[in-house]
Short mmCIF file of C-alpha atoms in Angstrom, two decimals:
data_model
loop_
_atom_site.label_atom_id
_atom_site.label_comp_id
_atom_site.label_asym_id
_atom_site.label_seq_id
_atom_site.Cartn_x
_atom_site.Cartn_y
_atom_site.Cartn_z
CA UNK A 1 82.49 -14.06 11.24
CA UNK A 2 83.61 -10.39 10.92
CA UNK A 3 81.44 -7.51 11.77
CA UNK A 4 81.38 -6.63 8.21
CA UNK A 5 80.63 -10.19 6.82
CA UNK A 6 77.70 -10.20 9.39
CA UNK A 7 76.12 -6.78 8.24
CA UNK A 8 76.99 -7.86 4.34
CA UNK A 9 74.75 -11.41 5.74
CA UNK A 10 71.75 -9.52 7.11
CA UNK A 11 71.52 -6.90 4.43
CA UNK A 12 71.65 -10.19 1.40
CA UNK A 13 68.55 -11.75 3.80
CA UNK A 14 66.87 -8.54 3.93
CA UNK A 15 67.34 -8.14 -0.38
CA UNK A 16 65.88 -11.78 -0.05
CA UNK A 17 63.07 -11.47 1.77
CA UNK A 18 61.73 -8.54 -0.03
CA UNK A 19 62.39 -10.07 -2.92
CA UNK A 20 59.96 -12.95 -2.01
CA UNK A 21 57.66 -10.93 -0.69
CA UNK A 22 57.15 -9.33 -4.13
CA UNK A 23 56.83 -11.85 -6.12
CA UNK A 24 54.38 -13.93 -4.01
CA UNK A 25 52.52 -10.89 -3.07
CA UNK A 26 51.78 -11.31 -6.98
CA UNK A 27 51.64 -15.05 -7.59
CA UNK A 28 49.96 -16.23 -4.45
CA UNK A 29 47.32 -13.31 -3.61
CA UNK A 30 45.43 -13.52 -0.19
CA UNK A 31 41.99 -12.85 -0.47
CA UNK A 32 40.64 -9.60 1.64
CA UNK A 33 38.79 -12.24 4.18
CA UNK A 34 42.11 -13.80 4.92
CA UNK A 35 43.80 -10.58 5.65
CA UNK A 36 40.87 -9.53 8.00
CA UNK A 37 40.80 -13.14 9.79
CA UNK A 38 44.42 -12.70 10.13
CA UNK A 39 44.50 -9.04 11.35
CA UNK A 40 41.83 -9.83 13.88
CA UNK A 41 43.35 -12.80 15.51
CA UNK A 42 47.03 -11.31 15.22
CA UNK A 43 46.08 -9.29 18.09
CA UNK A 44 45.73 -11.74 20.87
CA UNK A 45 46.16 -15.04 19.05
CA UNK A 46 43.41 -17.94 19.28
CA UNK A 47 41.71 -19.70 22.71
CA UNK A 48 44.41 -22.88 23.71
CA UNK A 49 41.04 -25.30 23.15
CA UNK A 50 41.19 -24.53 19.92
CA UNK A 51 44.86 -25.49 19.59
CA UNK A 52 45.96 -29.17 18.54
CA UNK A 53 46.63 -31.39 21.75
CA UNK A 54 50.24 -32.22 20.38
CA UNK A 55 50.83 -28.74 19.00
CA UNK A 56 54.81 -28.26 19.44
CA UNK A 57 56.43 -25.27 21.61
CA UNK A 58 59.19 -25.12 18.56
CA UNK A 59 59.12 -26.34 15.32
CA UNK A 60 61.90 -25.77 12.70
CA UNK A 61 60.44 -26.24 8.97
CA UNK A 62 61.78 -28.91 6.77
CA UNK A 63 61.90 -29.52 3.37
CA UNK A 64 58.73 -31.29 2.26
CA UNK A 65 56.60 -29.75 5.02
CA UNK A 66 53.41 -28.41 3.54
CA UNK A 67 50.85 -25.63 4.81
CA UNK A 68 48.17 -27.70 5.30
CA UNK A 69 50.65 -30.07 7.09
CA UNK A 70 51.94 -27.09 9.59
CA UNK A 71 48.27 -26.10 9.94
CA UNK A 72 47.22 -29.31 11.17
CA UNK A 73 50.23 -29.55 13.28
CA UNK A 74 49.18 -26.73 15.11
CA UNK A 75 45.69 -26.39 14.97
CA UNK A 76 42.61 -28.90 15.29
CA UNK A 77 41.38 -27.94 11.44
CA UNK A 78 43.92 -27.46 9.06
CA UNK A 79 41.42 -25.59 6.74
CA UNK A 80 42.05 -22.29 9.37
CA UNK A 81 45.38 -21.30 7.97
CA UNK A 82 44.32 -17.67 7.86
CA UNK A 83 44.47 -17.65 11.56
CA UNK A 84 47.74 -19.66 11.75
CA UNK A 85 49.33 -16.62 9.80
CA UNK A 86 47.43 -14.30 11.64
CA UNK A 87 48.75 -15.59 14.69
CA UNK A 88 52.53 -14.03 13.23
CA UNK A 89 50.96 -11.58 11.29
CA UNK A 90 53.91 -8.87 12.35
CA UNK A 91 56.43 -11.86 10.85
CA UNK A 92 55.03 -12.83 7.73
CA UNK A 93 53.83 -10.89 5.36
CA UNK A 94 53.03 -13.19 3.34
CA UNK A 95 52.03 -17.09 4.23
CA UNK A 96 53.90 -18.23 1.33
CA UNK A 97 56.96 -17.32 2.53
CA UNK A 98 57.73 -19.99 5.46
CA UNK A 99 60.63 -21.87 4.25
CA UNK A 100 62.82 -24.49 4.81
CA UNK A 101 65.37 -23.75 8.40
CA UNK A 102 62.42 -20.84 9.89
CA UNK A 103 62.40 -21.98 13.28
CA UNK A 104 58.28 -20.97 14.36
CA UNK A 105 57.85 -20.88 18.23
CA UNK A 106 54.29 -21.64 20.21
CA UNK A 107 53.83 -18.53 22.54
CA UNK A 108 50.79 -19.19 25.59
CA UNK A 109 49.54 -16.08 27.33
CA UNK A 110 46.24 -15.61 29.24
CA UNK A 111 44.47 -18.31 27.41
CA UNK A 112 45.70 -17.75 23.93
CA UNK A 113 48.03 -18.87 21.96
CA UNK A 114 50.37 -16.97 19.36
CA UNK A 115 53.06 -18.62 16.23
CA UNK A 116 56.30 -16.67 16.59
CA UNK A 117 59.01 -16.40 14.37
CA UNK A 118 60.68 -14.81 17.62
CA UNK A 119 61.95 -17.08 21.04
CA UNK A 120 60.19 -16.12 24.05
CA UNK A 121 62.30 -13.28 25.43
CA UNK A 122 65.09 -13.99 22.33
CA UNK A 123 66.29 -12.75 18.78
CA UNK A 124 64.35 -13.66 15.79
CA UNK A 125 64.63 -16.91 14.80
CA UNK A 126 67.36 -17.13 12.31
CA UNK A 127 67.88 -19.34 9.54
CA UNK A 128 71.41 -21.12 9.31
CA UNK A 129 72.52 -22.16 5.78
CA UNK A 130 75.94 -23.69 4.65
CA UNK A 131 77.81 -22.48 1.72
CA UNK A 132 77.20 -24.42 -1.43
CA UNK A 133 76.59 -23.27 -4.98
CA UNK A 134 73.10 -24.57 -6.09
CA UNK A 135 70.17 -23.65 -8.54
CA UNK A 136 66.99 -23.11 -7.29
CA UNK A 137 64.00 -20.70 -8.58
CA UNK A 138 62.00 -18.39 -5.30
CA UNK A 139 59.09 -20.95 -5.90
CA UNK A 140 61.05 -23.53 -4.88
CA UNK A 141 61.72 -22.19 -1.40
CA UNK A 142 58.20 -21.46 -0.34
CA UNK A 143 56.33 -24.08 1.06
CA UNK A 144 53.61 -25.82 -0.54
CA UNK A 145 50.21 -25.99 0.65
CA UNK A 146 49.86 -29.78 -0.21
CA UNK A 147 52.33 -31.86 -1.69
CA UNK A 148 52.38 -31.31 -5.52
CA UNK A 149 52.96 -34.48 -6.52
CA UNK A 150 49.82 -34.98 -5.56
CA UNK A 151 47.79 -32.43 -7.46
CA UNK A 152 50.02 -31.69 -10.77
CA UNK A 153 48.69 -34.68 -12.58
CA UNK A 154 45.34 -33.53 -12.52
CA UNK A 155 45.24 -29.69 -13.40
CA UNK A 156 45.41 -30.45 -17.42
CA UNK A 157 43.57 -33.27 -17.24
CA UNK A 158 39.70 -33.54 -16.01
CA UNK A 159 37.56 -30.81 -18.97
CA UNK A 160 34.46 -29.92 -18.13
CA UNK A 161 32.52 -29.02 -21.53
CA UNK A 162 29.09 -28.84 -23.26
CA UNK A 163 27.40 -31.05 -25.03
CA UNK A 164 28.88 -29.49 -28.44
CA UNK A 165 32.37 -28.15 -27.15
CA UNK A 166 34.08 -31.91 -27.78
CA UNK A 167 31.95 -32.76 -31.10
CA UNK A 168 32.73 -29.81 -32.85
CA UNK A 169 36.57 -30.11 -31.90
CA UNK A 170 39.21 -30.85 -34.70
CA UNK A 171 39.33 -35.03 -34.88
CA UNK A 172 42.21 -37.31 -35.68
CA UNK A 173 41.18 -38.96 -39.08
CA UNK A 174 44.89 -41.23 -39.55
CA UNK A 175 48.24 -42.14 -38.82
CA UNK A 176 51.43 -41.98 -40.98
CA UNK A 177 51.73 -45.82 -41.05
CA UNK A 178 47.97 -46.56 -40.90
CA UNK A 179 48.16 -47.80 -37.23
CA UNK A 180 44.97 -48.21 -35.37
CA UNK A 181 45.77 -46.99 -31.80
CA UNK A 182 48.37 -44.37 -31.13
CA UNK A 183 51.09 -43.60 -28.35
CA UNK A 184 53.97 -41.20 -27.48
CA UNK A 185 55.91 -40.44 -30.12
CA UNK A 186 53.29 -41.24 -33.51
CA UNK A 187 52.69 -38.44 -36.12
CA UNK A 188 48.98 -38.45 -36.85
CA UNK A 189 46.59 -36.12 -39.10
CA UNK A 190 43.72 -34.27 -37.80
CA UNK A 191 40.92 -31.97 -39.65
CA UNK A 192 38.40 -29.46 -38.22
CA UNK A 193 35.02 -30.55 -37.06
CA UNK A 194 32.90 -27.21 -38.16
CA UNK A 195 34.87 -25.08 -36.16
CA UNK A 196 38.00 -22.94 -37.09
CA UNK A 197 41.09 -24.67 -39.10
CA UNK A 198 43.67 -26.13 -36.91
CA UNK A 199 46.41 -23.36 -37.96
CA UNK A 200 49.68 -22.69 -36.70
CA UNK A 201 51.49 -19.06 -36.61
CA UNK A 202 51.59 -15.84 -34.33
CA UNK A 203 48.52 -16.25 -31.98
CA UNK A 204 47.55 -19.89 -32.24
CA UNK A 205 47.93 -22.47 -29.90
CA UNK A 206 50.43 -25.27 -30.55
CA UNK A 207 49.96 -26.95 -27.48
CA UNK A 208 46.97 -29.77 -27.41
CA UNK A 209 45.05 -32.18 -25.19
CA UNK A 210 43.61 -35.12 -26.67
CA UNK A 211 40.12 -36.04 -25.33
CA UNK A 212 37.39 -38.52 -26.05
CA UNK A 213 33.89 -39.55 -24.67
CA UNK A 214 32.24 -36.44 -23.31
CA UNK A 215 30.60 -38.31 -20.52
CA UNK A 216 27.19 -36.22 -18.26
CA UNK A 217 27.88 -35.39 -15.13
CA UNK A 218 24.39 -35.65 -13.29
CA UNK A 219 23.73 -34.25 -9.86
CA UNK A 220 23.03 -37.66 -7.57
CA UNK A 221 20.00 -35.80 -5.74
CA UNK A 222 17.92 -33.98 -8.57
CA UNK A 223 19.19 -35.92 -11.73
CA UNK A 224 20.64 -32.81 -13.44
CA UNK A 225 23.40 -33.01 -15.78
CA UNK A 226 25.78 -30.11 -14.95
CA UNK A 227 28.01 -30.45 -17.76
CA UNK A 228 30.15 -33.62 -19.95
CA UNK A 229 33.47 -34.55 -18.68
CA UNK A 230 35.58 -35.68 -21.31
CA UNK A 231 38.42 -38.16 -21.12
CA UNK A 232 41.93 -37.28 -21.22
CA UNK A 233 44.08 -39.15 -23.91
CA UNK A 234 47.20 -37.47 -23.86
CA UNK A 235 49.27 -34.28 -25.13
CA UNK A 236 50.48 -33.44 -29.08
CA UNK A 237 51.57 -30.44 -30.36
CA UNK A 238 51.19 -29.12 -34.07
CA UNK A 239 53.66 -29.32 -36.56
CA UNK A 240 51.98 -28.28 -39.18
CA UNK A 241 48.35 -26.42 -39.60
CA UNK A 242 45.56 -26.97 -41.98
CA UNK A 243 45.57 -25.37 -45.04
CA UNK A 244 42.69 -24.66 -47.56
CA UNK A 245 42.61 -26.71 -50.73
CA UNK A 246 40.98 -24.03 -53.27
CA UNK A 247 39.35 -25.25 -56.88
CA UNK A 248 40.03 -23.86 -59.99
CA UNK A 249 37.60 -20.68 -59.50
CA UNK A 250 39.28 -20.02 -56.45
CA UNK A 251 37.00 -21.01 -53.97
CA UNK A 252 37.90 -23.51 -51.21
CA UNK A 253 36.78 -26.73 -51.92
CA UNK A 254 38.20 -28.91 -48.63
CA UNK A 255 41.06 -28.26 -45.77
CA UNK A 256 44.47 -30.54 -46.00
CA UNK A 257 44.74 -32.28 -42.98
CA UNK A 258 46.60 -31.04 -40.56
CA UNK A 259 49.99 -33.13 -39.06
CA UNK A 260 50.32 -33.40 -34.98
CA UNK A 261 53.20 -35.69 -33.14
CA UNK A 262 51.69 -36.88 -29.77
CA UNK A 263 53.93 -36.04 -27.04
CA UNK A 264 52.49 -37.67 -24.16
CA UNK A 265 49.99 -40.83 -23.81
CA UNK A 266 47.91 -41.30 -21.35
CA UNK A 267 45.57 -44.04 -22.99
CA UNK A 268 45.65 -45.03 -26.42
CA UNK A 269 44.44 -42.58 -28.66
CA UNK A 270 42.89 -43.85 -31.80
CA UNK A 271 41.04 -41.77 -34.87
CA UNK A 272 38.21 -39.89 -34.12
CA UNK A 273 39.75 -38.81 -30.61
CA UNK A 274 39.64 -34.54 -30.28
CA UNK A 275 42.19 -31.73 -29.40
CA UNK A 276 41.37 -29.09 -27.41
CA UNK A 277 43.95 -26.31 -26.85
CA UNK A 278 46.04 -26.89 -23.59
CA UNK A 279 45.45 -24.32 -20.83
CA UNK A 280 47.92 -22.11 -19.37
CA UNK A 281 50.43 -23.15 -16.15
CA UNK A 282 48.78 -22.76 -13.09
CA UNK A 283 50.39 -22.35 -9.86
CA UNK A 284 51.10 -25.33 -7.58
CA UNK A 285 50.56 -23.42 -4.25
CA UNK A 286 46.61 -22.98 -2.60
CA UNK A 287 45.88 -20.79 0.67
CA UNK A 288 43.11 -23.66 2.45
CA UNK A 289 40.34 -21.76 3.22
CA UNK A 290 36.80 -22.64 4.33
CA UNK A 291 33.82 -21.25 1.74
CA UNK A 292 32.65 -17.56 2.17
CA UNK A 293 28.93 -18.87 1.92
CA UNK A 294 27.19 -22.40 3.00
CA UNK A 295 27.41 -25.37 1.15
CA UNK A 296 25.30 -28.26 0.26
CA UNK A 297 27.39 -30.39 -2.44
CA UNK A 298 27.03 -33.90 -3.45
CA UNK A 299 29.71 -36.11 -5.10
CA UNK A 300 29.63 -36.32 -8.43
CA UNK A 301 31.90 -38.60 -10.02
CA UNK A 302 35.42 -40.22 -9.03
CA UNK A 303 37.70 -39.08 -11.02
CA UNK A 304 39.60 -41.91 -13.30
CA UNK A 305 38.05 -45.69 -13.91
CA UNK A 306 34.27 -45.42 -13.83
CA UNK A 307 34.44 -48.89 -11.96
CA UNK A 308 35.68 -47.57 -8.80
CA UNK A 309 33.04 -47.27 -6.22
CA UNK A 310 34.89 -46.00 -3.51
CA UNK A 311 37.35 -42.81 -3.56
CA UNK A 312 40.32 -42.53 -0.85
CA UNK A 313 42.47 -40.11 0.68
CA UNK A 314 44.69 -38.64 -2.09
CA UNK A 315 42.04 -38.89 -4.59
CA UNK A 316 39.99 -36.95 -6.57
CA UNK A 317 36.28 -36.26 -6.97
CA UNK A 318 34.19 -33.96 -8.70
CA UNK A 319 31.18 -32.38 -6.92
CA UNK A 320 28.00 -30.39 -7.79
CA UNK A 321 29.31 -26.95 -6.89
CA UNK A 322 31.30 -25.17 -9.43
CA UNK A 323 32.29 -21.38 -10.30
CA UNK A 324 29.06 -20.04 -10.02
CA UNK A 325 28.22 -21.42 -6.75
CA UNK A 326 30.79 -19.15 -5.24
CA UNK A 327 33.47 -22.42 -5.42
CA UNK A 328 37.36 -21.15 -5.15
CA UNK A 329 40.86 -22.72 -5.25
CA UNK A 330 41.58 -23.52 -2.06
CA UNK A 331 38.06 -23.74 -0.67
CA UNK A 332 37.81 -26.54 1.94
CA UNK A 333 35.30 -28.45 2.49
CA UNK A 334 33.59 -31.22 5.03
CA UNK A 335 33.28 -34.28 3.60
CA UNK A 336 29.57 -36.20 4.98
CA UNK A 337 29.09 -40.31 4.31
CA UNK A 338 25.79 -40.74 3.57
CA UNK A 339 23.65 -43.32 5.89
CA UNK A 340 22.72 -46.37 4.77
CA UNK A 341 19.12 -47.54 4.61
CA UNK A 342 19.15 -50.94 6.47
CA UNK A 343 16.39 -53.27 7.81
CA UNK A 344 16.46 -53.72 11.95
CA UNK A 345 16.33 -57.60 12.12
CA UNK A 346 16.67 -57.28 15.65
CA UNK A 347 12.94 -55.80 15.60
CA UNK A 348 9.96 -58.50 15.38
CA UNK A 349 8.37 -55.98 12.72
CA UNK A 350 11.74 -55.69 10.77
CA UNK A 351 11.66 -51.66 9.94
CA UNK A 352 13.46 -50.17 7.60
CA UNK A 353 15.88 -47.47 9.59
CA UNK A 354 17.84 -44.50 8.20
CA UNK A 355 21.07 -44.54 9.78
CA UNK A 356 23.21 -40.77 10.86
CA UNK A 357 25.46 -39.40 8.01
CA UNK A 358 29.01 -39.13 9.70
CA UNK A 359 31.64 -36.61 9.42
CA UNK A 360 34.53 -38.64 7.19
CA UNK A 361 37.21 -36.04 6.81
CA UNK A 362 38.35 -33.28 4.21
CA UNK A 363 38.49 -32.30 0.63
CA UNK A 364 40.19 -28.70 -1.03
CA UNK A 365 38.85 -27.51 -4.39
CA UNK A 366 42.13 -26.89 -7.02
CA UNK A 367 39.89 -26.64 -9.88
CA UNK A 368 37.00 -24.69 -10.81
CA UNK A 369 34.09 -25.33 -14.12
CA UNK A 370 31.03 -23.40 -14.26
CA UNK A 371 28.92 -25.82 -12.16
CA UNK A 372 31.33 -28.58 -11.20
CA UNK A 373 34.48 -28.35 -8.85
CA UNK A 374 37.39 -31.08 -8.71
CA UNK A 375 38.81 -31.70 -4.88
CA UNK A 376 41.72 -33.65 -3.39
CA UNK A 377 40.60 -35.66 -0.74
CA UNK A 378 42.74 -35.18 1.70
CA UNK A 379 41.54 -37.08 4.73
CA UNK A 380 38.89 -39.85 5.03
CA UNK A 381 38.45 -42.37 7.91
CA UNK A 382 36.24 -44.15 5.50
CA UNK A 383 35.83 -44.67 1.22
CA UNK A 384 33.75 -41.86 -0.69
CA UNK A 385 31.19 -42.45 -2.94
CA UNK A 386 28.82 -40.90 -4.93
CA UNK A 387 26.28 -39.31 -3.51
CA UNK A 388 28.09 -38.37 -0.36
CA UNK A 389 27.48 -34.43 0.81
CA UNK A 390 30.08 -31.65 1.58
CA UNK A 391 29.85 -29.02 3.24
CA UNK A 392 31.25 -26.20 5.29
CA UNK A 393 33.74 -27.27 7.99
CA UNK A 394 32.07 -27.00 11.55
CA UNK A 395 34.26 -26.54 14.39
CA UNK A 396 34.27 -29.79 15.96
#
């Protein structure tokens, strides 16, 4: 490579890089505790102890490597990313921006320990990438925190609502060819419930999720309900809005239905079922962090079939801390198995004994209600149930 085709290399990374920086300095803020953690430990890096026993002097990142994944490669909690990052503060600007080819090096001094983009005594790590035409958006470069596959399915589905929220929601009343349960691709006609008409035009929602069976969600220690979860049915979008049917002294007399086609089926969807408006995008990508305050959070509910007892790794839960309770995207949390109450038969008086709760692994928030949170469970030695706690992660 020429001189010039090696400055004309550099100065296209450089464009790149700030590039990045900019746009997921905007779509992937880091709170002001992050920063600090980060500045603080960027000066000397963290104690070895607290470094995983297999961490790896070099690592070059893959596609398909996660955040949380590098984080637990390299540290003993994967919920301390903030002091990954700030251990290559001077590096990365932004923890977003570790991509596929970075090359991160595991630097020991005096006790501490240090993530380089840099080789001990070398150049900067540097990226090598073969000339191929390809199309590919920024986001797509930047790792994930956790895999998405693994969280997309759930951000437009679980609704948290009040008790009138669902009932007062425009209703499905019939289908074009009097069917009885719907699926993808059926035209059906819905009407308004009290609330506003189901209109279409500049400003209104065309977009809908189909719900039914607004369900309590009670706190497992006190009995409270915390809010109805409804079930999701599917997707439909409007094709055309309700309009007033007005007598003959001009007043309105009754709305004419509106007309939906359902665009995606969950479960069958039959009349009576509600739309809600669907919610905006949300990003994909979560900085893990542990909760600014304590926590003391039961499980709720698992999330899908109401016959499953047990929730594992992968899964999601809801739990009794929401919005309001200081809960964030991205908060990480300890997840406690409850003890069982058993009787000591090895005891001539038979006593009834408590047993320990146990530590059983990990669970990030990556969506938010008012007094309920929904959490990925991403590791459990053991199944979760309800009334199992969370709270804080305690170095261990």
């Amino acid at each position: 490579m020429t001189a010039f085709a090696t400055a004309r290399a550099w100065s296209l990374g450089a464009t790149l890089v700030a590039a990045l920086t900019s746009v997921y300095a905007q779509s992937y803020p880091i709170t002001p505790t992050q920063r600090s953690t980060a500045q603080q430990v960027a000066h000397q890096g963290i104690p070895e102890n607290q470094l995983s026993p297999s961490a790896p002097a070099q690592y070059t990142v893959k596609r398909g490597d996660t955040l949380w994944g590098i984080s637990g490669m390299y540290l003993r909690q994967p919920w301390r990313w903030p002091e990954l990052w700030g251990m290559n503060l001077s590096s990365i600007a932004n923890p977003h921006l570790i991509y596929p080819g970075q090359v991160l090096y595991l630097v020991r001094s005096n006790g501490y320990a240090r993530l380089s983009t840099t080789a001990p005594g070398g150049e900067p790590g540097v990226v090598r990438l073969s000339p191929h035409t390809r199309e590919s958006s920024l986001s797509e470069l930047a790792l994930p925190t956790l895999p998405p596959h693994l969280i997309e399915p759930f951000l437009a589905e679980p609704l948290v609502v009040d008790a009138d929220t669902l009932s007062q929601a425009p209703r499905i009343i019939a289908t074009t060819d009097k069917r009885v349960l719907m699926a993808n691709g059926d035209r059906a006609y819905v009407r308004s419930s009290g609330g506003p008409l189901l209109e279409t035009g500049s400003g209104k929602p065309s977009s809908y999720r189909l719900f039914r069976d607004a369900v309590p969600l009670k706190n497992p220690v006190t009995g409270e309900i915390l809010g109805y979860e409804a079930k999701y049915l599917g997707s439909a979008v409007v094709a055309q809005g309700e309009t007033q049917v007005l007598g003959s002294d001009g007043k309105p007399l009754q709305a004419s239905p509106a007309t939906i086609d359902i665009v995606k089926s969950k479960n069958e969807i039959r009349a009576g079922d509600r739309l809600l408006p669907s919610p905006p995008p949300q990003y994909l990508s979560y900085v893990p962090h542990a909760p600014r305050n304590p926590v003391d959070a039961s499980v709720v509910s698992i999330y899908g079939d109401a016959a499953v007892l047990y929730a594992a790794q992968n899964q999601v839960i809801a739990i009794s801390k929401g919005a309001q309770d200081g809960m964030e995207i991205g908060t990480v949390l300890e997840l406690i198995s409850k003890g069982a109450s058993i009787v000591d038969k090895t005891s001539p008086k038979r006593e009834t004994v408590q047993l320990p709760d146990e530590f059983n692994g990990y669970a990030m928030v990556f969506k938010t209600f008012d007094r309920v949170s929904y959490v990925l469970i991403t590791t459990a030695a053991r199944g979760v149930q309800v009334g199992d706690r969370l709270q804080a992660p305690q170095l261990r």
